[in-house]
Short mmCIF file of C-alpha atoms in Angstrom, two decimals:
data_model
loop_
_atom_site.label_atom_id
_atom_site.label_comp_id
_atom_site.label_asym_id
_atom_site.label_seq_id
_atom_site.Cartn_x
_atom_site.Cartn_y
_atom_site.Cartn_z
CA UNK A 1 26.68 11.65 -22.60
CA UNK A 2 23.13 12.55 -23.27
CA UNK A 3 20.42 12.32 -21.56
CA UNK A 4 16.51 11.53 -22.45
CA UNK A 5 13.61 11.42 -20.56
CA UNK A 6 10.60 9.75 -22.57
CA UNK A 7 7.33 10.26 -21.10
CA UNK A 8 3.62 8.87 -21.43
CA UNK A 9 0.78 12.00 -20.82
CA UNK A 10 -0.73 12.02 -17.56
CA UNK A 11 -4.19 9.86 -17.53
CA UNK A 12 -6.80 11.73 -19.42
CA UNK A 13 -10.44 12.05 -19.82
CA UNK A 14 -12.05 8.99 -21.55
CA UNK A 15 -13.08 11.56 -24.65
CA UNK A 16 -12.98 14.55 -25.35
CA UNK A 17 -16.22 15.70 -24.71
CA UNK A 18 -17.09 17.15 -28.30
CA UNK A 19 -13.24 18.19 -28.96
CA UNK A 20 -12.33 14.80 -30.32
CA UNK A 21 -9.67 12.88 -29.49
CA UNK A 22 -6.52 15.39 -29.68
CA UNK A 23 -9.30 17.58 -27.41
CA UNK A 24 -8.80 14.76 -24.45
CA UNK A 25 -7.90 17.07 -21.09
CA UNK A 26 -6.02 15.15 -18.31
CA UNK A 27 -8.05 14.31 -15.06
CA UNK A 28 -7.58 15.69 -11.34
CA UNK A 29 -5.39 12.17 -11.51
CA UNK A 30 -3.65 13.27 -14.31
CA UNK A 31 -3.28 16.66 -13.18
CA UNK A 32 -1.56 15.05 -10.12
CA UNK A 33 0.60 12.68 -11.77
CA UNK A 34 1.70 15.52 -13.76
CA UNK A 35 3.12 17.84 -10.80
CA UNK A 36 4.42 14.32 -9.26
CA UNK A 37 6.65 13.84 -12.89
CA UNK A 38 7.80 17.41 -12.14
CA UNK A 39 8.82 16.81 -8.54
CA UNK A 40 10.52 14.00 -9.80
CA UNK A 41 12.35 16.03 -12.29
CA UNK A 42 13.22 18.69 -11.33
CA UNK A 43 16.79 18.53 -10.43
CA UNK A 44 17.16 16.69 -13.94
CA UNK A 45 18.86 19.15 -15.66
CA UNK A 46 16.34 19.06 -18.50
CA UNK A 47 17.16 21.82 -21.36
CA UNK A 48 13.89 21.25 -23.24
CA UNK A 49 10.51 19.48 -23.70
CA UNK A 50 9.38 18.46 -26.96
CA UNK A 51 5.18 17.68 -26.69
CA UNK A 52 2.78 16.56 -28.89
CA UNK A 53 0.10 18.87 -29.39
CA UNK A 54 -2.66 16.56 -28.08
CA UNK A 55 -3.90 18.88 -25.01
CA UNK A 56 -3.47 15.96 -22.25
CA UNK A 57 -0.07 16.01 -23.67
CA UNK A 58 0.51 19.71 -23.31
CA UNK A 59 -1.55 19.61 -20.06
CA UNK A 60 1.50 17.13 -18.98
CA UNK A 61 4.24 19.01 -20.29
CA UNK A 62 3.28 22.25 -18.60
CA UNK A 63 1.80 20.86 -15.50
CA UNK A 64 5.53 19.53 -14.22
CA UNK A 65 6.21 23.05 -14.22
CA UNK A 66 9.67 22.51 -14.92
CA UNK A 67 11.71 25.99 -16.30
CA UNK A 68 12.45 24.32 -19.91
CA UNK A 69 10.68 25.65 -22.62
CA UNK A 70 7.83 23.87 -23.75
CA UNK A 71 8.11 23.19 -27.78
CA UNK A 72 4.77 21.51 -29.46
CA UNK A 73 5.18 19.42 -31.77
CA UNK A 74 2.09 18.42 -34.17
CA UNK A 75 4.07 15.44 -35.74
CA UNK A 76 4.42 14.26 -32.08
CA UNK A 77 0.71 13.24 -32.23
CA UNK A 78 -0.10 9.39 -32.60
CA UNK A 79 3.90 9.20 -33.80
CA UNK A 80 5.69 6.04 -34.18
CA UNK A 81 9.09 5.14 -33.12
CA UNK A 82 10.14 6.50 -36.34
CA UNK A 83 8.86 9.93 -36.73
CA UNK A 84 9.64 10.16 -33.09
CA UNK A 85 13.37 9.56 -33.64
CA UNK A 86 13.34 11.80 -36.70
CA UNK A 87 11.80 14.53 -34.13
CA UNK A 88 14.39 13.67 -31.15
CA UNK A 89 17.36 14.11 -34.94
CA UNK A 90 16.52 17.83 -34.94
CA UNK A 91 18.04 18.42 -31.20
CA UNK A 92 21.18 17.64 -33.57
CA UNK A 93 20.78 21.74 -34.52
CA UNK A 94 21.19 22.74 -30.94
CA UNK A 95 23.48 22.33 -27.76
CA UNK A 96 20.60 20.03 -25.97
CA UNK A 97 22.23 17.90 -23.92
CA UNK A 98 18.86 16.34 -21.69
CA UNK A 99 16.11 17.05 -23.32
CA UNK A 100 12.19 15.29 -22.22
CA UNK A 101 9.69 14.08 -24.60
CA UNK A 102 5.88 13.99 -23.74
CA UNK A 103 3.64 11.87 -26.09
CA UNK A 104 1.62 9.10 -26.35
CA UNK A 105 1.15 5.15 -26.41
CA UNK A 106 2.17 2.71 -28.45
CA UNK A 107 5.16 5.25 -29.69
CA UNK A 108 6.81 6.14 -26.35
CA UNK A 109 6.44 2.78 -24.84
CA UNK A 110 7.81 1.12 -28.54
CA UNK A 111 10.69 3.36 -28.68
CA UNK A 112 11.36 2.72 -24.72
CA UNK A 113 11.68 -0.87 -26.06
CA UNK A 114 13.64 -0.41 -28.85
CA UNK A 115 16.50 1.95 -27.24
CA UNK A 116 16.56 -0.72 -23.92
CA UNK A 117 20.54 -1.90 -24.99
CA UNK A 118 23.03 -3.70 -23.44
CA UNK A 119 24.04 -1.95 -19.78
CA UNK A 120 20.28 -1.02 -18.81
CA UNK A 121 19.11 -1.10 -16.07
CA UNK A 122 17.38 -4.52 -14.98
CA UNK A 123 15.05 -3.02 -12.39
CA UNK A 124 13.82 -0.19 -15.00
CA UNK A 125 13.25 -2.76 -17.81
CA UNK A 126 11.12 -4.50 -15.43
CA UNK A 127 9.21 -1.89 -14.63
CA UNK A 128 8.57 -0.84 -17.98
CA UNK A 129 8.56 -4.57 -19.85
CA UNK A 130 5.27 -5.70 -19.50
CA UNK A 131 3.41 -2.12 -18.94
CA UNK A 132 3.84 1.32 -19.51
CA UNK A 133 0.40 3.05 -17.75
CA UNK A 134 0.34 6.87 -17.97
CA UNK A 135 2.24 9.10 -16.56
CA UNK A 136 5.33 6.77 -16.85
CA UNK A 137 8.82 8.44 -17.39
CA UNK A 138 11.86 6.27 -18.62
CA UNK A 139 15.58 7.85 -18.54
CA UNK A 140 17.62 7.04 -21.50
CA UNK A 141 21.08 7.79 -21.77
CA UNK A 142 23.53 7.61 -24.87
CA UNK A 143 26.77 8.36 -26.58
CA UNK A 144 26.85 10.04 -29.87
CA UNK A 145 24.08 12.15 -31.79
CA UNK A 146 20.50 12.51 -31.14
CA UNK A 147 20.20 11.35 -34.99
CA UNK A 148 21.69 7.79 -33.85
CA UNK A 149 21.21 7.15 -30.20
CA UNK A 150 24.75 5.10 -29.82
CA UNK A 151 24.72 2.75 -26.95
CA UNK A 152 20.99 3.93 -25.42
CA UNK A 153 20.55 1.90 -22.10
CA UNK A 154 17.48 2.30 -20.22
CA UNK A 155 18.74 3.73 -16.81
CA UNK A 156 15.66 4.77 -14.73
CA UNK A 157 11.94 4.52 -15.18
CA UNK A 158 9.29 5.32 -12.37
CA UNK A 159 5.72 6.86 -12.77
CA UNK A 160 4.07 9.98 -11.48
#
């Protein structure tokens, strides 16, 4: 079984203050909700984080302060489900087994949506259904490849 934790950036600044939008630096919130993801995490076994290279998104990534590398990832930036999945395809290469994700709305949330199969948890779905603020993390697990994502069944979502 794999294991994949999808997560939302930490709340960020409401621009970017002359850096535009990829410039956007997480709050003292998001700050926060960052090192609460970590606590939260930290026993997860995660091998790597993939991150888009948005700074609030880095900012995230590296304030869990988890030991897995940090790898940024421009394509990860405003990505949709698709060029997400393609991204999550090239752990294929490697032994990942639990690898984390740290990127942005609508793509995180969408692909939360579209990998919630049969045998997922009904308490994470609701808590991810109708709303997925910042900082949220959802747990997907899965047979197979990264490439295919064979039986994926929300398991676990919470927020930092």
């Amino acid at each position: 079984m794999k294991r994949l934790f999808l997560i939302r950036h930490g709340e960020a600044e409401f621009t970017g203050h002359g850096r535009g939008d990829r410039g956007r630096r997480l709050t003292d919130d998001g700050l926060a909700q960052a090192a609460r993801l970590g606590h939260m995490l930290a026993h997860a076994g995660i091998e790597i984080i993939l991150a888009s290279t948005a700074d609030r998104a880095q900012e995230t990534a590296k304030g869990m302060g988890l030991s897995a590398p940090v790898e940024s990832i421009d394509a990860l930036y405003d990505a949709s489900t698709v060029t997400i999945a393609r991204t999550l395809a090239d752990l294929d290469a490697t032994s990942v087994q639990v690898a984390a994700l740290v990127a942005h709305a609508p793509g995180v949330p969408a692909l939360v949506d579209e990998l919630t199969g049969p045998g997922s948890d009904p308490d994470a779905v609701a808590r991810v259904s109708t709303h997925f603020p910042t900082a949220t993390v959802a747990r997907i697990d899965f047979e197979g490849t990264w490439a295919d994502l064979s039986g994926a069944r929300l398991t676990w979502a919470n927020r930092g």
